[in-house]
């Protein structure tokens, strides 16, 4: 077919099904003619031979692949429903061949061919559903343009995007997508990054800014240097992570596997019992057809797509909204979350903190400009709101940063290192005390003054002495209150966990209407999360992924905010590629809706199969009708799964 993967499998199934349908329809026509005219003797024998000749290609095209799949499962020590289909159809085929050559008994070529065709049709529907889900994920690759303008030796040339090499200069006119990741070296513009982050606000781009494949240049021509190409570019990594998530299995799928392991031998016993019962009543033909009907109606095609298809659709929809769920297991965990913990700084508040005041120790010989330079240099290697704020402050006063050495960080507490030959530390009062730096006297008083006005404070020590206390102002994100209110309306609890002071935490708590626990060590955050888990709650921790990794690992689900193109953050079970906190209640509602659909699918598949087996066992269903019923079941499950892609999630 020229296609690979699930799409190629679906296409090959369709080709085999189309070829077999020609032979099967001819067998049905001959069988119907025999039934109407009641041929006997040589005419009947010739027609049976013709049916045999027409049936053999169907058995080869449709029956042998089922046998091959079963043998493959057998090598992995797995028993599946294929063995039942093989036994039933093989028995009917061998009896029919025997009857053809001996001219005794009945032939079932029409039943065999139509049965194999309908079974294959059911498997095609399953394979096609998987391929459609896979194509939806691979559609992210289409976000990047196929061709690009590259400047080589001062000449602009058009090349396929896959031929772009690292460090190539790429020119992108307005309205054109960025083919690979890189850094702008010339021109200013804005980019639409909603395909990655789900946020529609254009992002300014200027020399030094990063641009990402799959996003669109809006209003100015820019030239950027390619840094991540091929499999390393953002859309390729996104597709790879989604494929990994798709291949993962949710706990509810493993339950279905265990039930199926019992189901196969149970169906075998029922089919055998039905055969013996009807054979004892003197009708081997009826016994064979009844047993075959039981085996066919039990075929768990619907069960095979009941869980994974809904999960794949949910994962794809979440990714389209800028929410990357790392595995099917975490999607299932999200459906049960009823308590969400939030980091404060940079999560519920704006990431950009504003320096409010700097208090210098009276006995210190270092001025404010030098303090900012030292602290900003020390923090320059970290992506944190306080570090970013210090970097901007240093830039505004023209204080050039210098390299820091022997840098050591205590997550959620502070950083220490050597800057300009001096031992510098920046962090909380507890961090200073852990380093043996006294915060009594001036430092404690300055901190109380700044904290009482609602500022977040940071102590700075130089050579073992408290040299300054800096205060930073912050404001809540515009969507924080609405997101927390949505969680409350959905019956999900929320709690702020922060190492910040009680005044800053209290002010934010009052604005957002949610309880806050302040002054927490990272270990104390873990204790609180473990306490709630011990009460039987399913927990999630939302943070920026920088100082929150221990708490995220402790929670049932860790959610990282504002990953942007950094979609591979290891701390994240769920990555919000943008900064919109409204995506937290959104993904919880999607996960709950998906879980409901999965349970509905599983209930329907088991109920339908169980009812069908009972009807078939008492002789009220022919094999061809059983195959049709199996397809109907698959179609119902398929339609229900597709609802996940369009169910209402927004409040």
XYZ file of C-alpha atoms in Angstrom:
651
model
C 0.000 0.000 0.000
C 2.992 2.294 0.343
C 1.844 3.198 3.856
C 3.362 2.222 7.177
C 2.063 1.734 10.688
C -1.602 1.604 11.618
C -2.710 3.419 8.459
C -0.920 0.804 6.331
C -2.509 -2.026 8.318
C -5.993 -0.543 7.816
C -5.369 -0.101 4.068
C -4.108 -3.690 3.682
C -7.155 -4.991 5.549
C -9.420 -3.037 3.204
C -7.650 -4.419 0.104
C -7.974 -8.013 1.331
C -11.584 -7.390 2.289
C -12.388 -5.957 -1.154
C -10.848 -8.900 -2.993
C -12.560 -11.415 -0.736
C -15.934 -9.716 -1.068
C -15.968 -10.601 -4.799
C -15.530 -14.325 -4.086
C -17.874 -14.280 -1.073
C -20.709 -12.665 -3.036
C -20.381 -15.281 -5.797
C -20.542 -18.060 -3.199
C -23.671 -16.466 -1.730
C -25.317 -16.232 -5.177
C -24.619 -19.928 -5.911
C -25.811 -20.933 -2.453
C -29.017 -18.919 -2.886
C -29.617 -20.500 -6.308
C -29.227 -23.969 -4.806
C -31.640 -23.070 -2.027
C -34.287 -21.756 -4.465
C -34.098 -24.487 -7.109
C -33.067 -27.419 -4.928
C -30.453 -28.908 -7.307
C -29.498 -32.523 -6.737
C -27.091 -35.091 -8.105
C -24.287 -33.995 -10.446
C -25.498 -30.401 -10.692
C -25.381 -29.996 -6.918
C -21.926 -31.630 -6.792
C -20.537 -29.314 -9.492
C -21.922 -26.249 -7.692
C -20.306 -27.420 -4.438
C -16.943 -27.749 -6.221
C -17.350 -24.210 -7.635
C -18.144 -22.900 -4.151
C -15.054 -24.653 -2.791
C -12.856 -23.074 -5.472
C -14.315 -19.624 -4.669
C -13.989 -20.138 -0.897
C -10.289 -21.052 -0.909
C -9.105 -17.487 -1.817
C -11.285 -16.084 0.985
C -9.767 -18.505 3.486
C -6.267 -17.602 2.288
C -6.850 -13.831 2.269
C -8.895 -13.553 5.475
C -8.528 -16.799 7.405
C -4.750 -17.258 7.316
C -4.025 -13.756 8.754
C -6.257 -14.632 11.729
C -4.290 -17.874 12.164
C -1.006 -15.954 11.885
C -2.127 -13.415 14.506
C -3.120 -16.230 16.841
C 0.236 -17.997 16.454
C 1.988 -14.721 17.207
C -0.044 -14.314 20.409
C 0.637 -17.943 21.314
C 4.409 -17.323 21.109
C 3.909 -14.553 23.691
C 1.964 -17.058 25.833
C -1.264 -15.118 25.357
C -4.597 -16.811 24.664
C -7.024 -14.701 22.650
C -10.372 -15.038 20.951
C -8.727 -15.857 17.591
C -8.348 -19.476 18.633
C -12.127 -19.778 18.935
C -12.685 -18.255 15.501
C -10.061 -20.579 13.991
C -11.605 -23.698 15.537
C -15.123 -22.801 14.418
C -14.353 -21.789 10.833
C -11.802 -24.580 10.348
C -14.332 -27.166 11.514
C -17.006 -25.789 9.164
C -14.531 -25.657 6.251
C -13.216 -29.206 6.750
C -16.733 -30.622 7.071
C -17.717 -28.762 3.886
C -14.681 -30.106 1.974
C -15.437 -33.627 3.179
C -19.082 -33.284 2.115
C -18.058 -31.930 -1.307
C -15.835 -34.889 -2.119
C -18.039 -37.594 -0.605
C -21.344 -36.025 -1.736
C -22.696 -36.643 1.762
C -23.886 -34.075 4.296
C -24.130 -30.307 4.036
C -21.667 -27.633 2.924
C -21.228 -24.286 4.707
C -19.149 -22.340 2.208
C -21.601 -19.416 2.206
C -21.448 -19.179 6.002
C -17.632 -19.419 6.052
C -17.023 -16.747 3.411
C -19.546 -14.246 4.772
C -18.387 -14.917 8.326
C -14.728 -14.240 7.505
C -15.710 -11.145 5.500
C -17.810 -9.721 8.348
C -15.152 -10.531 10.960
C -12.544 -8.776 8.835
C -14.892 -5.825 8.369
C -15.111 -5.527 12.152
C -11.332 -5.604 12.440
C -11.027 -3.047 9.677
C -13.308 -0.690 11.619
C -11.045 -1.148 14.652
C -7.831 -0.636 12.639
C -9.251 2.376 10.836
C -10.264 3.964 14.148
C -6.710 3.484 15.442
C -5.239 4.909 12.225
C -7.508 7.972 12.392
C -6.393 8.634 15.947
C -2.748 8.224 14.933
C -3.181 10.569 11.957
C -4.742 13.209 14.200
C -1.597 13.166 16.328
C 0.746 13.140 13.333
C -1.238 16.105 11.999
C 0.831 18.241 14.359
C 3.725 17.691 11.954
C 1.733 19.536 9.288
C 1.912 22.677 11.411
C 5.462 23.248 10.143
C 5.863 24.279 6.464
C 7.270 21.741 4.015
C 9.672 24.248 2.410
C 11.746 27.129 3.731
C 13.999 29.972 2.561
C 17.596 29.436 3.693
C 20.421 31.984 3.285
C 23.625 30.237 2.267
C 26.711 32.128 1.109
C 24.573 35.276 1.011
C 22.087 33.728 -1.427
C 18.466 32.903 -0.616
C 17.503 29.374 -1.687
C 14.310 27.411 -1.209
C 14.889 23.985 0.345
C 12.694 21.272 1.888
C 12.344 21.870 5.634
C 13.923 18.492 6.434
C 17.123 19.642 4.663
C 17.659 22.586 7.032
C 20.893 22.093 8.955
C 21.781 23.353 12.385
C 23.069 26.961 12.372
C 21.542 27.672 8.947
C 20.071 31.164 8.592
C 16.354 30.877 7.753
C 14.233 33.738 6.414
C 10.542 33.739 7.332
C 8.183 36.275 5.672
C 4.921 37.378 7.357
C 2.166 34.768 7.347
C 4.629 31.875 7.058
C 5.225 29.131 9.601
C 8.563 28.576 11.295
C 9.971 25.279 9.916
C 12.376 24.502 12.794
C 13.365 25.901 16.196
C 15.897 28.698 16.432
C 16.908 32.151 17.676
C 16.060 35.406 15.875
C 19.129 37.276 14.615
C 17.476 39.982 12.501
C 14.055 41.653 12.291
C 11.111 42.109 14.635
C 7.683 40.555 14.473
C 5.125 38.665 16.534
C 4.291 34.979 16.411
C 1.103 32.994 16.816
C 2.090 30.180 19.191
C -1.463 28.989 19.904
C -0.793 25.697 18.096
C 1.626 24.812 20.906
C 0.351 26.686 23.950
C -3.360 27.017 23.181
C -3.126 30.756 23.936
C -4.173 33.149 21.143
C -2.196 36.223 22.256
C 0.669 36.984 19.775
C 4.165 36.720 21.240
C 6.672 39.507 20.338
C 9.837 38.378 18.542
C 13.070 40.347 18.284
C 16.776 39.540 18.008
C 17.560 37.026 20.737
C 14.018 35.621 20.927
C 13.392 31.914 20.425
C 11.017 30.756 17.678
C 9.517 27.290 17.412
C 8.458 24.990 14.601
C 4.720 24.751 14.229
C 4.153 28.420 15.103
C 3.372 31.206 12.613
C 5.199 34.483 11.913
C 2.518 37.193 11.808
C 3.573 40.694 10.811
C 7.252 41.140 10.014
C 10.061 39.391 8.147
C 12.589 37.777 10.476
C 15.811 35.858 9.974
C 16.647 33.250 12.583
C 19.451 30.794 13.176
C 18.308 27.167 13.203
C 19.154 25.426 16.479
C 16.861 22.378 16.680
C 16.175 20.530 13.436
C 14.838 17.127 12.406
C 13.614 15.027 15.319
C 14.785 17.673 17.775
C 12.349 20.382 16.692
C 9.352 21.137 18.869
C 6.559 19.621 16.757
C 8.553 16.405 16.278
C 9.136 16.111 20.008
C 5.450 16.802 20.640
C 4.397 14.037 18.250
C 6.923 11.637 19.778
C 5.652 12.295 23.312
C 2.040 11.896 22.206
C 2.859 8.596 20.513
C 4.535 7.390 23.713
C 1.457 8.426 25.700
C -0.731 6.627 23.177
C 1.232 3.389 23.514
C 0.911 3.459 27.298
C -1.890 1.551 28.995
C -4.312 2.822 31.610
C -5.094 0.684 34.699
C -8.669 0.222 33.469
C -7.284 -1.405 30.297
C -5.395 -3.939 32.387
C -8.644 -4.817 34.180
C -10.231 -5.488 30.785
C -7.258 -7.721 29.906
C -7.759 -9.797 33.062
C -11.465 -10.204 32.332
C -10.670 -11.261 28.755
C -8.245 -13.905 30.062
C -11.172 -15.541 31.869
C -13.624 -14.815 29.046
C -11.882 -16.903 26.358
C -11.875 -20.265 28.160
C -15.403 -19.591 29.460
C -16.694 -19.010 25.914
C -14.927 -22.190 24.788
C -16.790 -24.173 27.426
C -20.139 -22.586 26.477
C -19.580 -23.269 22.759
C -18.632 -26.883 23.475
C -21.645 -27.335 25.753
C -23.935 -25.877 23.082
C -22.458 -28.223 20.463
C -22.912 -31.288 22.691
C -26.456 -30.279 23.643
C -27.640 -29.810 20.064
C -25.742 -32.848 18.798
C -27.466 -35.020 21.406
C -30.774 -33.753 20.060
C -29.822 -35.394 16.773
C -28.799 -32.372 14.676
C -25.051 -32.107 14.055
C -25.648 -29.300 11.534
C -27.522 -27.248 14.120
C -24.901 -28.097 16.749
C -22.065 -26.889 14.524
C -23.845 -23.665 13.532
C -24.861 -22.917 17.128
C -21.320 -23.427 18.434
C -19.945 -21.287 15.617
C -22.481 -18.534 16.429
C -21.377 -18.545 20.082
C -17.729 -18.213 19.057
C -18.424 -15.382 16.610
C -20.689 -13.276 18.819
C -18.083 -13.537 21.593
C -15.415 -11.926 19.391
C -14.350 -8.904 21.501
C -13.758 -6.435 18.672
C -15.820 -3.841 20.546
C -13.859 -4.613 23.698
C -10.600 -4.083 21.803
C -11.461 -0.455 21.000
C -13.632 0.331 24.043
C -10.821 1.797 26.146
C -7.849 2.805 23.948
C -9.818 4.704 21.302
C -11.489 7.047 23.806
C -8.142 7.606 25.538
C -6.341 8.375 22.259
C -9.009 10.909 21.286
C -8.779 12.572 24.710
C -4.962 12.775 24.560
C -5.118 14.331 21.084
C -7.776 16.848 22.089
C -5.799 17.867 25.179
C -2.638 18.357 23.105
C -4.585 20.548 20.685
C -5.457 22.788 23.645
C -1.860 23.020 24.829
C -2.119 20.335 27.536
C 0.304 17.410 27.202
C -0.610 14.357 29.315
C 2.381 12.045 29.539
C 0.533 8.711 29.619
C -2.862 7.042 29.639
C -2.327 6.205 33.306
C -2.048 9.880 34.244
C -5.159 10.679 32.190
C -7.031 8.125 34.277
C -5.588 9.550 37.496
C -6.743 13.031 36.479
C -10.313 11.752 36.270
C -10.262 11.047 40.015
C -8.488 14.204 41.261
C -10.493 15.916 44.001
C -7.789 18.008 45.688
C -5.441 20.416 43.902
C -2.451 22.120 45.541
C -0.972 25.273 44.025
C 2.435 26.870 44.295
C 2.115 30.624 44.731
C 4.903 32.572 43.070
C 4.817 32.339 39.286
C 1.842 29.965 39.359
C -1.131 31.778 40.890
C 0.706 35.101 40.606
C 2.185 36.788 37.554
C 5.586 35.375 36.719
C 7.030 38.862 36.501
C 7.801 40.182 39.984
C 8.572 43.879 40.421
C 11.403 44.957 42.756
C 9.803 47.004 45.522
C 12.576 47.962 47.907
C 16.085 46.991 48.979
C 17.217 47.510 52.588
C 21.001 47.553 53.150
C 22.551 46.598 56.493
C 24.006 49.739 58.199
C 27.383 48.119 58.776
C 27.617 46.868 55.174
C 30.010 48.595 52.784
C 28.071 47.404 49.718
C 25.561 49.669 47.999
C 22.210 48.715 46.442
C 23.624 48.520 42.910
C 26.305 46.039 43.984
C 23.806 43.935 45.942
C 21.557 43.621 42.879
C 24.550 42.739 40.700
C 25.761 40.022 43.077
C 22.321 38.482 43.621
C 21.401 38.625 39.915
C 24.723 37.027 38.922
C 24.195 34.253 41.481
C 20.634 33.555 40.274
C 21.338 33.969 36.550
C 21.443 30.229 35.894
C 17.912 29.648 37.184
C 14.530 30.204 35.558
C 12.500 31.494 38.492
C 10.381 34.642 38.941
C 12.784 36.072 41.563
C 15.797 35.318 39.366
C 14.107 36.889 36.339
C 13.177 39.978 38.355
C 16.747 40.408 39.602
C 18.059 40.016 36.059
C 15.750 42.771 34.781
C 16.667 45.045 37.694
C 20.380 44.574 37.017
C 19.851 45.341 33.334
C 17.873 48.515 34.108
C 20.643 49.961 36.310
C 23.393 48.856 33.916
C 24.986 46.404 36.354
C 26.708 43.788 34.193
C 26.431 40.207 35.413
C 29.527 38.161 36.198
C 29.953 34.356 36.190
C 29.147 32.558 39.445
C 31.113 29.514 40.615
C 30.429 26.642 43.025
C 26.715 27.349 42.768
C 24.502 25.144 44.940
C 20.726 25.405 45.151
C 18.302 24.179 47.794
C 14.941 23.854 45.988
C 12.358 26.215 47.423
C 14.851 27.809 49.814
C 17.761 29.570 48.142
C 21.083 29.566 46.274
C 24.707 30.023 47.295
C 27.932 30.417 45.296
C 31.089 32.438 44.637
C 30.602 35.760 42.805
C 33.530 38.143 42.238
C 35.535 36.208 44.817
C 32.900 36.613 47.533
C 30.639 33.957 49.032
C 27.111 35.125 48.220
C 23.816 33.534 49.266
C 20.237 34.535 48.454
C 17.063 33.000 49.833
C 14.717 32.714 52.780
C 15.434 33.382 56.448
C 15.456 29.639 57.101
C 17.973 29.139 54.331
C 20.233 31.783 55.850
C 19.996 30.087 59.239
C 20.884 26.727 57.638
C 24.068 28.390 56.317
C 24.893 29.835 59.730
C 24.026 33.421 58.720
C 22.269 35.369 61.486
C 19.077 37.187 60.488
C 18.506 38.862 63.878
C 18.521 42.609 64.354
C 18.524 44.661 61.149
C 17.633 41.799 58.762
C 14.660 40.611 60.818
C 13.317 44.138 61.227
C 13.714 44.998 57.536
C 12.013 41.751 56.534
C 9.063 42.419 58.875
C 8.652 45.926 57.429
C 8.606 44.688 53.828
C 6.455 41.637 54.563
C 3.831 43.670 56.395
C 3.282 45.637 53.186
C 2.606 42.359 51.318
C 5.995 41.969 49.634
C 7.836 38.711 49.013
C 11.248 39.053 50.661
C 14.666 37.635 49.884
C 17.684 37.797 52.179
C 21.121 38.359 50.648
C 24.311 37.519 52.554
C 27.901 38.313 51.566
C 30.806 36.440 53.142
C 28.624 35.009 55.909
C 26.956 38.277 56.964
C 23.378 39.423 56.226
C 24.014 42.319 53.836
C 20.556 43.197 52.507
C 16.864 42.324 52.370
C 15.048 42.791 49.059
C 11.265 43.069 48.675
C 9.296 42.165 45.538
C 5.729 43.015 44.614
C 3.510 40.478 42.848
C -0.048 40.343 41.605
C -2.352 37.380 40.914
C -2.805 36.157 37.363
C -6.041 37.485 35.821
C -7.408 33.946 35.409
C -6.429 32.627 38.868
C -9.664 33.520 40.657
C -11.843 32.139 37.850
C -9.877 28.874 37.676
C -10.152 28.343 41.434
C -13.876 29.120 41.314
C -14.333 26.545 38.542
C -12.601 23.935 40.686
C -14.895 24.798 43.606
C -17.995 24.473 41.403
C -16.729 21.098 40.182
C -16.392 19.899 43.767
C -12.591 19.922 43.741
C -10.732 21.316 46.758
C -7.817 23.761 46.433
C -4.995 24.825 48.753
C -2.010 27.158 48.273
C 1.341 25.821 49.509
C 4.130 28.399 49.678
C 7.408 29.062 51.392
C 6.598 32.772 51.295
C 5.725 34.814 54.374
C 2.283 34.802 55.970
C 1.502 38.389 54.923
C 2.081 37.836 51.203
C 0.326 34.461 51.326
C -2.564 35.932 53.339
C -3.063 38.813 50.919
C -3.235 36.431 47.957
C -5.480 34.046 49.879
C -7.943 36.843 50.564
C -7.960 38.018 46.936
C -8.528 34.512 45.537
C -10.794 33.159 48.253
C -8.767 30.012 48.918
C -6.823 28.839 51.973
C -3.032 29.248 51.982
C -0.317 27.565 54.064
C 2.765 29.800 54.297
C 6.381 29.587 55.400
C 6.692 25.962 54.311
C 9.873 24.008 53.757
C 9.764 21.705 50.693
C 9.567 18.760 53.106
C 6.573 20.297 54.864
C 4.744 20.622 51.543
C 5.280 16.899 51.043
C 3.882 16.144 54.499
C 0.709 18.132 53.767
C 0.210 16.349 50.436
C 0.798 12.936 52.021
C -1.701 13.828 54.780
C -4.440 14.546 52.242
C -3.589 11.380 50.302
C -3.869 9.460 53.564
C -7.449 10.720 53.858
C -8.258 8.961 50.593
C -8.110 12.024 48.332
C -6.600 11.937 44.829
C -4.220 14.878 44.623
C -2.612 17.084 41.997
C 0.172 19.649 42.487
C 0.353 22.650 40.147
C 3.570 24.642 39.904
C 6.151 26.067 37.544
C 8.278 22.931 37.794
C 11.357 24.682 39.154
C 11.198 24.403 42.932
C 8.097 22.234 42.979
C 9.468 18.916 41.708
C 9.445 17.135 45.126
C 5.831 18.167 45.800
C 4.811 17.157 42.277
C 6.377 13.745 42.709
C 4.540 13.331 46.021
C 1.135 14.162 44.496
C -0.767 11.634 42.395
C -0.397 13.968 39.403
C 2.159 16.751 38.881
C 1.046 19.602 36.617
C 3.649 22.033 35.296
C 2.518 25.474 34.183
C 4.041 27.514 31.352
C 6.308 24.926 29.734
C 6.137 26.645 26.344
C 8.317 24.682 23.964
C 10.042 22.909 26.867
C 7.597 20.013 26.549
C 9.916 17.381 27.972
C 10.164 18.662 31.555
C 10.827 15.550 33.591
C 8.902 16.717 36.663
C 5.657 16.940 34.743
C 3.025 14.230 34.500
C 0.940 16.898 32.781
C 2.465 19.908 31.001
C 0.477 23.086 30.339
C 2.372 24.526 27.397
C 0.870 27.963 28.083
C 0.228 29.973 31.253
C -3.578 29.703 31.340
C -4.617 28.294 34.726
C -8.133 27.718 33.364
C -6.648 24.652 31.651
C -6.378 22.937 35.076
C -10.156 22.555 35.660
C -10.523 22.014 31.894
C -8.250 18.959 31.772
C -9.857 17.537 34.919
C -13.307 17.774 33.288
C -12.008 16.226 30.045
C -10.442 13.342 31.990
C -13.661 12.730 33.934
C -15.748 12.817 30.747
C -13.342 10.428 29.036
C -13.453 8.043 31.998
C -17.256 7.973 31.854
C -17.140 7.107 28.157
C -14.606 4.316 28.765
C -16.783 2.772 31.486
C -19.856 3.032 29.228
C -17.927 1.302 26.428
C -16.718 -1.508 28.664
C -20.175 -2.064 30.133
C -21.748 -2.143 26.675
C -19.105 -4.489 25.233
C -19.423 -7.000 28.092
C -23.218 -6.732 28.345
C -23.730 -7.054 24.583
C -21.374 -10.016 24.278
C -22.893 -11.801 27.271
C -26.438 -11.331 25.978
C -25.380 -12.350 22.462
C -23.697 -15.535 23.714
C -26.860 -16.527 25.574
C -29.042 -15.930 22.503
C -26.642 -17.840 20.240
C -26.298 -20.778 22.663
C -30.044 -21.478 22.604
C -29.979 -21.643 18.806
C -31.648 -18.314 18.014
C -28.763 -16.794 16.048
C -27.035 -17.963 12.872
C -23.255 -17.350 12.459
C -23.689 -14.661 9.793
C -26.199 -12.826 11.988
C -23.765 -13.156 14.914
C -21.041 -11.523 12.811
C -23.392 -8.671 11.895
C -24.287 -8.220 15.568
C -20.578 -8.064 16.418
C -20.091 -5.260 13.882
C -23.058 -3.338 15.304
C -21.475 -3.557 18.760
C -18.178 -2.186 17.418
C -19.978 0.677 15.667
C -21.779 1.653 18.880
C -18.515 1.696 20.841
C -16.792 3.625 18.046
C -19.535 6.267 17.971
C -19.508 6.634 21.742
C -15.708 7.046 21.794
C -15.863 9.765 19.148
C -17.998 11.809 21.573
C -14.844 12.512 23.590
C -13.597 14.699 20.749
C -16.632 16.967 20.840
C -18.046 16.699 24.370
C -18.561 20.014 26.154
C -15.678 20.617 28.551
C -15.620 24.418 28.815
C -17.771 25.816 31.585
